PDB file of N, CA and C in Angstrom:
ATOM      1  N   VAL A   1       0.189 206.420  38.916  1.00 60.00           N
ATOM      2  CA  VAL A   1      -0.687 207.559  38.702  1.00 60.00           C
ATOM      3  C   VAL A   1      -0.880 207.777  37.202  1.00 60.00           C
ATOM      4  N   ARG A   2       0.218 207.781  36.469  1.00 63.00           N
ATOM      5  CA  ARG A   2       0.117 208.010  35.026  1.00 63.00           C
ATOM      6  C   ARG A   2      -0.667 206.890  34.352  1.00 63.00           C
ATOM      7  N   GLY A   3      -0.450 205.657  34.827  1.00 72.00           N
ATOM      8  CA  GLY A   3      -1.183 204.524  34.263  1.00 72.00           C
ATOM      9  C   GLY A   3      -2.673 204.629  34.522  1.00 72.00           C
ATOM     10  N   LEU A   4      -3.039 205.047  35.736  1.00 69.00           N
ATOM     11  CA  LEU A   4      -4.455 205.225  36.055  1.00 69.00           C
ATOM     12  C   LEU A   4      -5.072 206.318  35.195  1.00 69.00           C
ATOM     13  N   LYS A   5      -4.341 207.408  35.017  1.00 65.00           N
ATOM     14  CA  LYS A   5      -4.864 208.515  34.210  1.00 65.00           C
ATOM     15  C   LYS A   5      -5.081 208.071  32.768  1.00 65.00           C
ATOM     16  N   LYS A   6      -4.109 207.343  32.228  1.00 70.00           N
ATOM     17  CA  LYS A   6      -4.224 206.868  30.850  1.00 70.00           C
ATOM     18  C   LYS A   6      -5.398 205.905  30.707  1.00 70.00           C
ATOM     19  N   THR A   7      -5.532 204.976  31.662  1.00 72.00           N
ATOM     20  CA  THR A   7      -6.630 204.013  31.618  1.00 72.00           C
ATOM     21  C   THR A   7      -7.972 204.714  31.726  1.00 72.00           C
ATOM     22  N   TYR A   8      -8.067 205.714  32.613  1.00 64.00           N
ATOM     23  CA  TYR A   8      -9.332 206.437  32.756  1.00 64.00           C
ATOM     24  C   TYR A   8      -9.662 207.218  31.489  1.00 64.00           C
ATOM     25  N   THR A   9      -8.654 207.824  30.874  1.00 68.00           N
ATOM     26  CA  THR A   9      -8.878 208.580  29.642  1.00 68.00           C
ATOM     27  C   THR A   9      -9.402 207.666  28.536  1.00 68.00           C
ATOM     28  N   GLU A  10      -8.907 206.435  28.499  1.00 73.00           N
ATOM     29  CA  GLU A  10      -9.329 205.495  27.460  1.00 73.00           C
ATOM     30  C   GLU A  10     -10.694 204.882  27.739  1.00 73.00           C
ATOM     31  N   LYS A  11     -10.983 204.551  28.999  1.00 76.00           N
ATOM     32  CA  LYS A  11     -12.181 203.765  29.316  1.00 76.00           C
ATOM     33  C   LYS A  11     -13.284 204.539  30.033  1.00 76.00           C
ATOM     34  N   GLN A  12     -12.972 205.672  30.651  1.00 75.00           N
ATOM     35  CA  GLN A  12     -13.952 206.463  31.415  1.00 75.00           C
ATOM     36  C   GLN A  12     -14.664 205.602  32.468  1.00 75.00           C
ATOM     37  N   ASN A  13     -13.907 204.768  33.170  1.00 73.00           N
ATOM     38  CA  ASN A  13     -14.444 203.858  34.174  1.00 73.00           C
ATOM     39  C   ASN A  13     -14.595 204.591  35.505  1.00 73.00           C
ATOM     40  N   ALA A  14     -15.779 204.467  36.128  1.00 76.00           N
ATOM     41  CA  ALA A  14     -16.052 205.158  37.394  1.00 76.00           C
ATOM     42  C   ALA A  14     -15.163 204.634  38.519  1.00 76.00           C
ATOM     43  N   VAL A  15     -14.838 203.348  38.504  1.00 73.00           N
ATOM     44  CA  VAL A  15     -13.990 202.765  39.544  1.00 73.00           C
ATOM     45  C   VAL A  15     -12.590 203.372  39.474  1.00 73.00           C
ATOM     46  N   ILE A  16     -12.088 203.560  38.278  1.00 74.00           N
ATOM     47  CA  ILE A  16     -10.753 204.146  38.121  1.00 74.00           C
ATOM     48  C   ILE A  16     -10.749 205.595  38.589  1.00 74.00           C
ATOM     49  N   LEU A  17     -11.840 206.319  38.313  1.00 77.00           N
ATOM     50  CA  LEU A  17     -11.936 207.701  38.792  1.00 77.00           C
ATOM     51  C   LEU A  17     -11.916 207.739  40.321  1.00 77.00           C
ATOM     52  N   LEU A  18     -12.612 206.813  40.966  1.00 80.00           N
ATOM     53  CA  LEU A  18     -12.589 206.740  42.432  1.00 80.00           C
ATOM     54  C   LEU A  18     -11.187 206.411  42.941  1.00 80.00           C
ATOM     55  N   GLU A  19     -10.484 205.534  42.240  1.00 81.00           N
ATOM     56  CA  GLU A  19      -9.108 205.211  42.630  1.00 81.00           C
ATOM     57  C   GLU A  19      -8.211 206.444  42.529  1.00 81.00           C
ATOM     58  N   ILE A  20      -8.394 207.236  41.476  1.00 80.00           N
ATOM     59  CA  ILE A  20      -7.600 208.456  41.303  1.00 80.00           C
ATOM     60  C   ILE A  20      -7.902 209.449  42.420  1.00 80.00           C
ATOM     61  N   LYS A  21      -9.179 209.594  42.778  1.00 84.00           N
ATOM     62  CA  LYS A  21      -9.550 210.508  43.870  1.00 84.00           C
ATOM     63  C   LYS A  21      -8.964 210.031  45.196  1.00 84.00           C
ATOM     64  N   ASN A  22      -9.024 208.712  45.443  1.00 85.00           N
ATOM     65  CA  ASN A  22      -8.432 208.155  46.665  1.00 85.00           C
ATOM     66  C   ASN A  22      -6.935 208.406  46.707  1.00 85.00           C
ATOM     67  N   LEU A  23      -6.277 208.213  45.583  1.00 87.00           N
ATOM     68  CA  LEU A  23      -4.832 208.411  45.515  1.00 87.00           C
ATOM     69  C   LEU A  23      -4.462 209.869  45.764  1.00 87.00           C
ATOM     70  N   ASN A  24      -5.245 210.781  45.220  1.00 88.00           N
ATOM     71  CA  ASN A  24      -4.998 212.207  45.438  1.00 88.00           C
ATOM     72  C   ASN A  24      -5.141 212.568  46.919  1.00 88.00           C
ATOM     73  N   LEU A  25      -6.183 212.049  47.565  1.00 91.00           N
ATOM     74  CA  LEU A  25      -6.373 212.300  48.997  1.00 91.00           C
ATOM     75  C   LEU A  25      -5.233 211.691  49.802  1.00 91.00           C
ATOM     76  N   ARG A  26      -4.819 210.486  49.434  1.00 92.00           N
ATOM     77  CA  ARG A  26      -3.723 209.834  50.149  1.00 92.00           C
ATOM     78  C   ARG A  26      -2.427 210.619  50.022  1.00 92.00           C
ATOM     79  N   LEU A  27      -2.148 211.155  48.839  1.00 93.00           N
ATOM     80  CA  LEU A  27      -0.939 211.963  48.656  1.00 93.00           C
ATOM     81  C   LEU A  27      -0.964 213.197  49.546  1.00 93.00           C
ATOM     82  N   THR A  28      -2.125 213.835  49.651  1.00 95.00           N
ATOM     83  CA  THR A  28      -2.263 215.005  50.523  1.00 95.00           C
ATOM     84  C   THR A  28      -2.044 214.618  51.985  1.00 95.00           C
ATOM     85  N   LEU A  29      -2.640 213.504  52.396  1.00 96.00           N
ATOM     86  CA  LEU A  29      -2.481 213.047  53.779  1.00 96.00           C
ATOM     87  C   LEU A  29      -1.029 212.698  54.087  1.00 96.00           C
ATOM     88  N   ILE A  30      -0.355 212.032  53.159  1.00 96.00           N
ATOM     89  CA  ILE A  30       1.047 211.659  53.382  1.00 96.00           C
ATOM     90  C   ILE A  30       1.909 212.900  53.514  1.00 96.00           C
ATOM     91  N   ARG A  31       1.672 213.899  52.658  1.00 97.00           N
ATOM     92  CA  ARG A  31       2.450 215.144  52.747  1.00 97.00           C
ATOM     93  C   ARG A  31       2.231 215.811  54.105  1.00 97.00           C
ATOM     94  N   ASN A  32       0.971 215.918  54.533  1.00 97.00           N
ATOM     95  CA  ASN A  32       0.675 216.555  55.815  1.00 97.00           C
ATOM     96  C   ASN A  32       1.211 215.741  56.991  1.00 97.00           C
ATOM     97  N   MET A  33       1.160 214.414  56.872  1.00 97.00           N
ATOM     98  CA  MET A  33       1.693 213.546  57.920  1.00 97.00           C
ATOM     99  C   MET A  33       3.197 213.763  58.069  1.00 97.00           C
ATOM    100  N   GLN A  34       3.891 213.847  56.949  1.00 98.00           N
ATOM    101  CA  GLN A  34       5.335 214.069  56.998  1.00 98.00           C
ATOM    102  C   GLN A  34       5.666 215.451  57.551  1.00 98.00           C
ATOM    103  N   LEU A  35       4.898 216.456  57.161  1.00 98.00           N
ATOM    104  CA  LEU A  35       5.126 217.803  57.699  1.00 98.00           C
ATOM    105  C   LEU A  35       4.946 217.827  59.217  1.00 98.00           C
ATOM    106  N   ALA A  36       3.876 217.197  59.702  1.00 97.00           N
ATOM    107  CA  ALA A  36       3.630 217.163  61.144  1.00 97.00           C
ATOM    108  C   ALA A  36       4.729 216.382  61.863  1.00 97.00           C
ATOM    109  N   GLY A  37       5.194 215.293  61.269  1.00 97.00           N
ATOM    110  CA  GLY A  37       6.260 214.503  61.877  1.00 97.00           C
ATOM    111  C   GLY A  37       7.578 215.256  61.948  1.00 97.00           C
ATOM    112  N   VAL A  38       7.932 215.941  60.869  1.00 98.00           N
ATOM    113  CA  VAL A  38       9.180 216.716  60.855  1.00 98.00           C
ATOM    114  C   VAL A  38       9.089 217.879  61.837  1.00 98.00           C
ATOM    115  N   LEU A  39       7.944 218.552  61.875  1.00 97.00           N
ATOM    116  CA  LEU A  39       7.759 219.650  62.827  1.00 97.00           C
ATOM    117  C   LEU A  39       7.865 219.132  64.260  1.00 97.00           C
ATOM    118  N   SER A  40       7.282 217.969  64.513  1.00 98.00           N
ATOM    119  CA  SER A  40       7.357 217.364  65.838  1.00 98.00           C
ATOM    120  C   SER A  40       8.800 217.077  66.232  1.00 98.00           C
ATOM    121  N   LEU A  41       9.558 216.518  65.317  1.00 97.00           N
ATOM    122  CA  LEU A  41      10.964 216.221  65.596  1.00 97.00           C
ATOM    123  C   LEU A  41      11.758 217.502  65.837  1.00 97.00           C
ATOM    124  N   PHE A  42      11.522 218.516  65.019  1.00 98.00           N
ATOM    125  CA  PHE A  42      12.207 219.796  65.190  1.00 98.00           C
ATOM    126  C   PHE A  42      11.893 220.401  66.558  1.00 98.00           C
ATOM    127  N   LEU A  43      10.608 220.405  66.937  1.00 97.00           N
ATOM    128  CA  LEU A  43      10.225 220.963  68.236  1.00 97.00           C
ATOM    129  C   LEU A  43      10.827 220.166  69.385  1.00 97.00           C
ATOM    130  N   SER A  44      10.903 218.853  69.223  1.00 97.00           N
ATOM    131  CA  SER A  44      11.490 218.007  70.260  1.00 97.00           C
ATOM    132  C   SER A  44      12.975 218.316  70.457  1.00 97.00           C
ATOM    133  N   VAL A  45      13.701 218.461  69.354  1.00 97.00           N
ATOM    134  CA  VAL A  45      15.130 218.791  69.444  1.00 97.00           C
ATOM    135  C   VAL A  45      15.315 220.169  70.066  1.00 97.00           C
ATOM    136  N   PHE A  46      14.495 221.118  69.659  1.00 97.00           N
ATOM    137  CA  PHE A  46      14.590 222.466  70.216  1.00 97.00           C
ATOM    138  C   PHE A  46      14.235 222.457  71.705  1.00 97.00           C
ATOM    139  N   ALA A  47      13.262 221.619  72.097  1.00 97.00           N
ATOM    140  CA  ALA A  47      12.904 221.497  73.510  1.00 97.00           C
ATOM    141  C   ALA A  47      14.074 220.933  74.314  1.00 97.00           C
ATOM    142  N   MET A  48      14.770 219.944  73.760  1.00 97.00           N
ATOM    143  CA  MET A  48      15.942 219.391  74.452  1.00 97.00           C
ATOM    144  C   MET A  48      17.033 220.439  74.609  1.00 97.00           C
ATOM    145  N   LEU A  49      17.204 221.264  73.578  1.00 97.00           N
ATOM    146  CA  LEU A  49      18.185 222.341  73.662  1.00 97.00           C
ATOM    147  C   LEU A  49      17.810 223.311  74.779  1.00 97.00           C
ATOM    148  N   LEU A  50      16.534 223.667  74.856  1.00 97.00           N
ATOM    149  CA  LEU A  50      16.096 224.580  75.915  1.00 97.00           C
ATOM    150  C   LEU A  50      16.287 223.960  77.294  1.00 97.00           C
ATOM    151  N   LEU A  51      16.000 222.674  77.425  1.00 96.00           N
ATOM    152  CA  LEU A  51      16.212 222.008  78.711  1.00 96.00           C
ATOM    153  C   LEU A  51      17.697 221.957  79.057  1.00 96.00           C
ATOM    154  N   PHE A  52      18.537 221.739  78.066  1.00 95.00           N
ATOM    155  CA  PHE A  52      19.983 221.745  78.273  1.00 95.00           C
ATOM    156  C   PHE A  52      20.459 223.125  78.731  1.00 95.00           C
ATOM    157  N   LEU A  53      19.818 224.176  78.211  1.00 96.00           N
ATOM    158  CA  LEU A  53      20.159 225.551  78.594  1.00 96.00           C
ATOM    159  C   LEU A  53      19.418 226.001  79.858  1.00 96.00           C
ATOM    160  N   GLU A  54      18.798 225.032  80.541  1.00 94.00           N
ATOM    161  CA  GLU A  54      18.096 225.246  81.808  1.00 94.00           C
ATOM    162  C   GLU A  54      16.907 226.196  81.675  1.00 94.00           C
ATOM    163  N   GLN A  55      16.228 226.109  80.559  1.00 95.00           N
ATOM    164  CA  GLN A  55      14.979 226.846  80.341  1.00 95.00           C
ATOM    165  C   GLN A  55      13.828 225.838  80.434  1.00 95.00           C
ATOM    166  N   GLN A  56      13.586 225.354  81.670  1.00 96.00           N
ATOM    167  CA  GLN A  56      12.667 224.246  81.882  1.00 96.00           C
ATOM    168  C   GLN A  56      11.244 224.533  81.413  1.00 96.00           C
ATOM    169  N   VAL A  57      10.709 225.684  81.758  1.00 96.00           N
ATOM    170  CA  VAL A  57       9.306 225.964  81.431  1.00 96.00           C
ATOM    171  C   VAL A  57       9.102 225.981  79.915  1.00 96.00           C
ATOM    172  N   ALA A  58       9.938 226.731  79.211  1.00 96.00           N
ATOM    173  CA  ALA A  58       9.816 226.798  77.750  1.00 96.00           C
ATOM    174  C   ALA A  58      10.070 225.429  77.126  1.00 96.00           C
ATOM    175  N   GLY A  59      11.044 224.696  77.649  1.00 96.00           N
ATOM    176  CA  GLY A  59      11.353 223.366  77.133  1.00 96.00           C
ATOM    177  C   GLY A  59      10.201 222.397  77.308  1.00 96.00           C
ATOM    178  N   ILE A  60       9.552 222.469  78.457  1.00 96.00           N
ATOM    179  CA  ILE A  60       8.413 221.580  78.719  1.00 96.00           C
ATOM    180  C   ILE A  60       7.260 221.890  77.775  1.00 96.00           C
ATOM    181  N   TYR A  61       6.949 223.165  77.597  1.00 97.00           N
ATOM    182  CA  TYR A  61       5.860 223.541  76.691  1.00 97.00           C
ATOM    183  C   TYR A  61       6.174 223.148  75.248  1.00 97.00           C
ATOM    184  N   LEU A  62       7.407 223.357  74.837  1.00 97.00           N
ATOM    185  CA  LEU A  62       7.793 222.998  73.477  1.00 97.00           C
ATOM    186  C   LEU A  62       7.749 221.483  73.275  1.00 97.00           C
ATOM    187  N   PHE A  63       8.148 220.742  74.303  1.00 97.00           N
ATOM    188  CA  PHE A  63       8.072 219.288  74.203  1.00 97.00           C
ATOM    189  C   PHE A  63       6.617 218.834  74.109  1.00 97.00           C
ATOM    190  N   GLY A  64       5.734 219.495  74.856  1.00 97.00           N
ATOM    191  CA  GLY A  64       4.303 219.195  74.754  1.00 97.00           C
ATOM    192  C   GLY A  64       3.775 219.450  73.350  1.00 97.00           C
ATOM    193  N   LEU A  65       4.213 220.547  72.744  1.00 97.00           N
ATOM    194  CA  LEU A  65       3.817 220.837  71.362  1.00 97.00           C
ATOM    195  C   LEU A  65       4.358 219.784  70.396  1.00 97.00           C
ATOM    196  N   SER A  66       5.572 219.313  70.666  1.00 98.00           N
ATOM    197  CA  SER A  66       6.137 218.279  69.790  1.00 98.00           C
ATOM    198  C   SER A  66       5.334 216.986  69.902  1.00 98.00           C
ATOM    199  N   LEU A  67       4.868 216.661  71.099  1.00 98.00           N
ATOM    200  CA  LEU A  67       4.026 215.474  71.264  1.00 98.00           C
ATOM    201  C   LEU A  67       2.698 215.637  70.539  1.00 98.00           C
ATOM    202  N   LEU A  68       2.149 216.839  70.571  1.00 98.00           N
ATOM    203  CA  LEU A  68       0.910 217.114  69.842  1.00 98.00           C
ATOM    204  C   LEU A  68       1.132 216.931  68.340  1.00 98.00           C
ATOM    205  N   GLY A  69       2.242 217.434  67.826  1.00 97.00           N
ATOM    206  CA  GLY A  69       2.571 217.240  66.411  1.00 97.00           C
ATOM    207  C   GLY A  69       2.711 215.771  66.056  1.00 97.00           C
ATOM    208  N   LEU A  70       3.311 215.001  66.956  1.00 97.00           N
ATOM    209  CA  LEU A  70       3.462 213.567  66.725  1.00 97.00           C
ATOM    210  C   LEU A  70       2.100 212.876  66.702  1.00 97.00           C
ATOM    211  N   LEU A  71       1.207 213.266  67.611  1.00 98.00           N
ATOM    212  CA  LEU A  71      -0.144 212.697  67.615  1.00 98.00           C
ATOM    213  C   LEU A  71      -0.884 213.021  66.325  1.00 98.00           C
ATOM    214  N   ILE A  72      -0.733 214.240  65.837  1.00 97.00           N
ATOM    215  CA  ILE A  72      -1.370 214.623  64.574  1.00 97.00           C
ATOM    216  C   ILE A  72      -0.812 213.776  63.435  1.00 97.00           C
ATOM    217  N   SER A  73       0.496 213.606  63.405  1.00 97.00           N
ATOM    218  CA  SER A  73       1.125 212.795  62.367  1.00 97.00           C
ATOM    219  C   SER A  73       0.629 211.349  62.418  1.00 97.00           C
ATOM    220  N   LEU A  74       0.532 210.790  63.609  1.00 98.00           N
ATOM    221  CA  LEU A  74       0.047 209.416  63.748  1.00 98.00           C
ATOM    222  C   LEU A  74      -1.420 209.296  63.349  1.00 98.00           C
ATOM    223  N   GLY A  75      -2.217 210.293  63.698  1.00 97.00           N
ATOM    224  CA  GLY A  75      -3.626 210.292  63.296  1.00 97.00           C
ATOM    225  C   GLY A  75      -3.782 210.330  61.784  1.00 97.00           C
ATOM    226  N   LEU A  76      -2.987 211.175  61.130  1.00 97.00           N
ATOM    227  CA  LEU A  76      -3.026 211.240  59.667  1.00 97.00           C
ATOM    228  C   LEU A  76      -2.561 209.925  59.048  1.00 97.00           C
ATOM    229  N   SER A  77      -1.579 209.295  59.672  1.00 96.00           N
ATOM    230  CA  SER A  77      -1.096 208.002  59.193  1.00 96.00           C
ATOM    231  C   SER A  77      -2.196 206.945  59.283  1.00 96.00           C
ATOM    232  N   PHE A  78      -2.900 206.927  60.392  1.00 96.00           N
ATOM    233  CA  PHE A  78      -4.002 205.980  60.567  1.00 96.00           C
ATOM    234  C   PHE A  78      -5.079 206.212  59.509  1.00 96.00           C
ATOM    235  N   TRP A  79      -5.410 207.479  59.253  1.00 95.00           N
ATOM    236  CA  TRP A  79      -6.413 207.833  58.250  1.00 95.00           C
ATOM    237  C   TRP A  79      -5.963 207.367  56.856  1.00 95.00           C
ATOM    238  N   GLU A  80      -4.690 207.587  56.539  1.00 95.00           N
ATOM    239  CA  GLU A  80      -4.167 207.191  55.230  1.00 95.00           C
ATOM    240  C   GLU A  80      -4.195 205.676  55.065  1.00 95.00           C
ATOM    241  N   ILE A  81      -3.862 204.940  56.110  1.00 94.00           N
ATOM    242  CA  ILE A  81      -3.903 203.474  56.046  1.00 94.00           C
ATOM    243  C   ILE A  81      -5.330 203.000  55.807  1.00 94.00           C
ATOM    244  N   SER A  82      -6.279 203.621  56.480  1.00 92.00           N
ATOM    245  CA  SER A  82      -7.688 203.276  56.301  1.00 92.00           C
ATOM    246  C   SER A  82      -8.132 203.503  54.858  1.00 92.00           C
ATOM    247  N   ILE A  83      -7.741 204.638  54.287  1.00 90.00           N
ATOM    248  CA  ILE A  83      -8.096 204.937  52.903  1.00 90.00           C
ATOM    249  C   ILE A  83      -7.407 203.959  51.958  1.00 90.00           C
ATOM    250  N   SER A  84      -6.175 203.598  52.263  1.00 89.00           N
ATOM    251  CA  SER A  84      -5.422 202.658  51.434  1.00 89.00           C
ATOM    252  C   SER A  84      -6.107 201.296  51.383  1.00 89.00           C
ATOM    253  N   VAL A  85      -6.575 200.822  52.521  1.00 89.00           N
ATOM    254  CA  VAL A  85      -7.273 199.535  52.570  1.00 89.00           C
ATOM    255  C   VAL A  85      -8.557 199.607  51.751  1.00 89.00           C
ATOM    256  N   ASN A  86      -9.298 200.705  51.890  1.00 84.00           N
ATOM    257  CA  ASN A  86     -10.528 200.860  51.111  1.00 84.00           C
ATOM    258  C   ASN A  86     -10.234 200.939  49.613  1.00 84.00           C
ATOM    259  N   ALA A  87      -9.129 201.583  49.249  1.00 81.00           N
ATOM    260  CA  ALA A  87      -8.753 201.675  47.835  1.00 81.00           C
ATOM    261  C   ALA A  87      -8.419 200.296  47.274  1.00 81.00           C
ATOM    262  N   LEU A  88      -7.735 199.477  48.063  1.00 83.00           N
ATOM    263  CA  LEU A  88      -7.438 198.113  47.611  1.00 83.00           C
ATOM    264  C   LEU A  88      -8.710 197.294  47.440  1.00 83.00           C
ATOM    265  N   ARG A  89      -9.640 197.467  48.364  1.00 82.00           N
ATOM    266  CA  ARG A  89     -10.920 196.759  48.239  1.00 82.00           C
ATOM    267  C   ARG A  89     -11.664 197.209  46.988  1.00 82.00           C
ATOM    268  N   LEU A  90     -11.636 198.495  46.717  1.00 76.00           N
ATOM    269  CA  LEU A  90     -12.275 199.034  45.522  1.00 76.00           C
ATOM    270  C   LEU A  90     -11.615 198.470  44.266  1.00 76.00           C
ATOM    271  N   HIS A  91     -10.303 198.401  44.275  1.00 74.00           N
ATOM    272  CA  HIS A  91      -9.557 197.888  43.126  1.00 74.00           C
ATOM    273  C   HIS A  91      -9.872 196.414  42.869  1.00 74.00           C
ATOM    274  N   LEU A  92     -10.077 195.661  43.940  1.00 80.00           N
ATOM    275  CA  LEU A  92     -10.343 194.231  43.801  1.00 80.00           C
ATOM    276  C   LEU A  92     -11.826 193.903  43.672  1.00 80.00           C
ATOM    277  N   SER A  93     -12.692 194.894  43.787  1.00 76.00           N
ATOM    278  CA  SER A  93     -14.134 194.646  43.794  1.00 76.00           C
ATOM    279  C   SER A  93     -14.616 193.983  42.508  1.00 76.00           C
ATOM    280  N   ASP A  94     -14.063 194.358  41.367  1.00 69.00           N
ATOM    281  CA  ASP A  94     -14.508 193.738  40.119  1.00 69.00           C
ATOM    282  C   ASP A  94     -14.104 192.264  40.042  1.00 69.00           C
ATOM    283  N   LEU A  95     -12.989 191.890  40.662  1.00 73.00           N
ATOM    284  CA  LEU A  95     -12.586 190.484  40.678  1.00 73.00           C
ATOM    285  C   LEU A  95     -13.456 189.663  41.618  1.00 73.00           C
ATOM    286  N   ILE A  96     -13.826 190.259  42.740  1.00 74.00           N
ATOM    287  CA  ILE A  96     -14.640 189.553  43.728  1.00 74.00           C
ATOM    288  C   ILE A  96     -16.044 189.299  43.191  1.00 74.00           C
ATOM    289  N   GLN A  97     -16.564 190.232  42.411  1.00 70.00           N
ATOM    290  CA  GLN A  97     -17.920 190.097  41.873  1.00 70.00           C
ATOM    291  C   GLN A  97     -18.016 189.021  40.799  1.00 70.00           C
ATOM    292  N   LYS A  98     -16.889 188.642  40.195  1.00 61.00           N
ATOM    293  CA  LYS A  98     -16.920 187.638  39.109  1.00 61.00           C
ATOM    294  C   LYS A  98     -17.035 186.240  39.626  1.00 61.00           C
TER     295      LYS A  98
END
């Protein structure tokens, strides 16, 4: 990140600015993906506790919410991977054009 910022400050290259924007979006997606994953795990553990305490209805609903959190985390992961591939293509575009 620091290297990209320094290079952009020196050269004012549009490709580097796009790389910085992609990286910023990816960092946001990774943070949100991790939050959704941790929340999913927490809800899953709490659901197991409720099922252990014979609170089936609440446990089932909480487990459903944990699965939803996991799906959100996986969706964000897929989105981040897609952006990462596009960022690599952007980074290599000047080499391919030569």
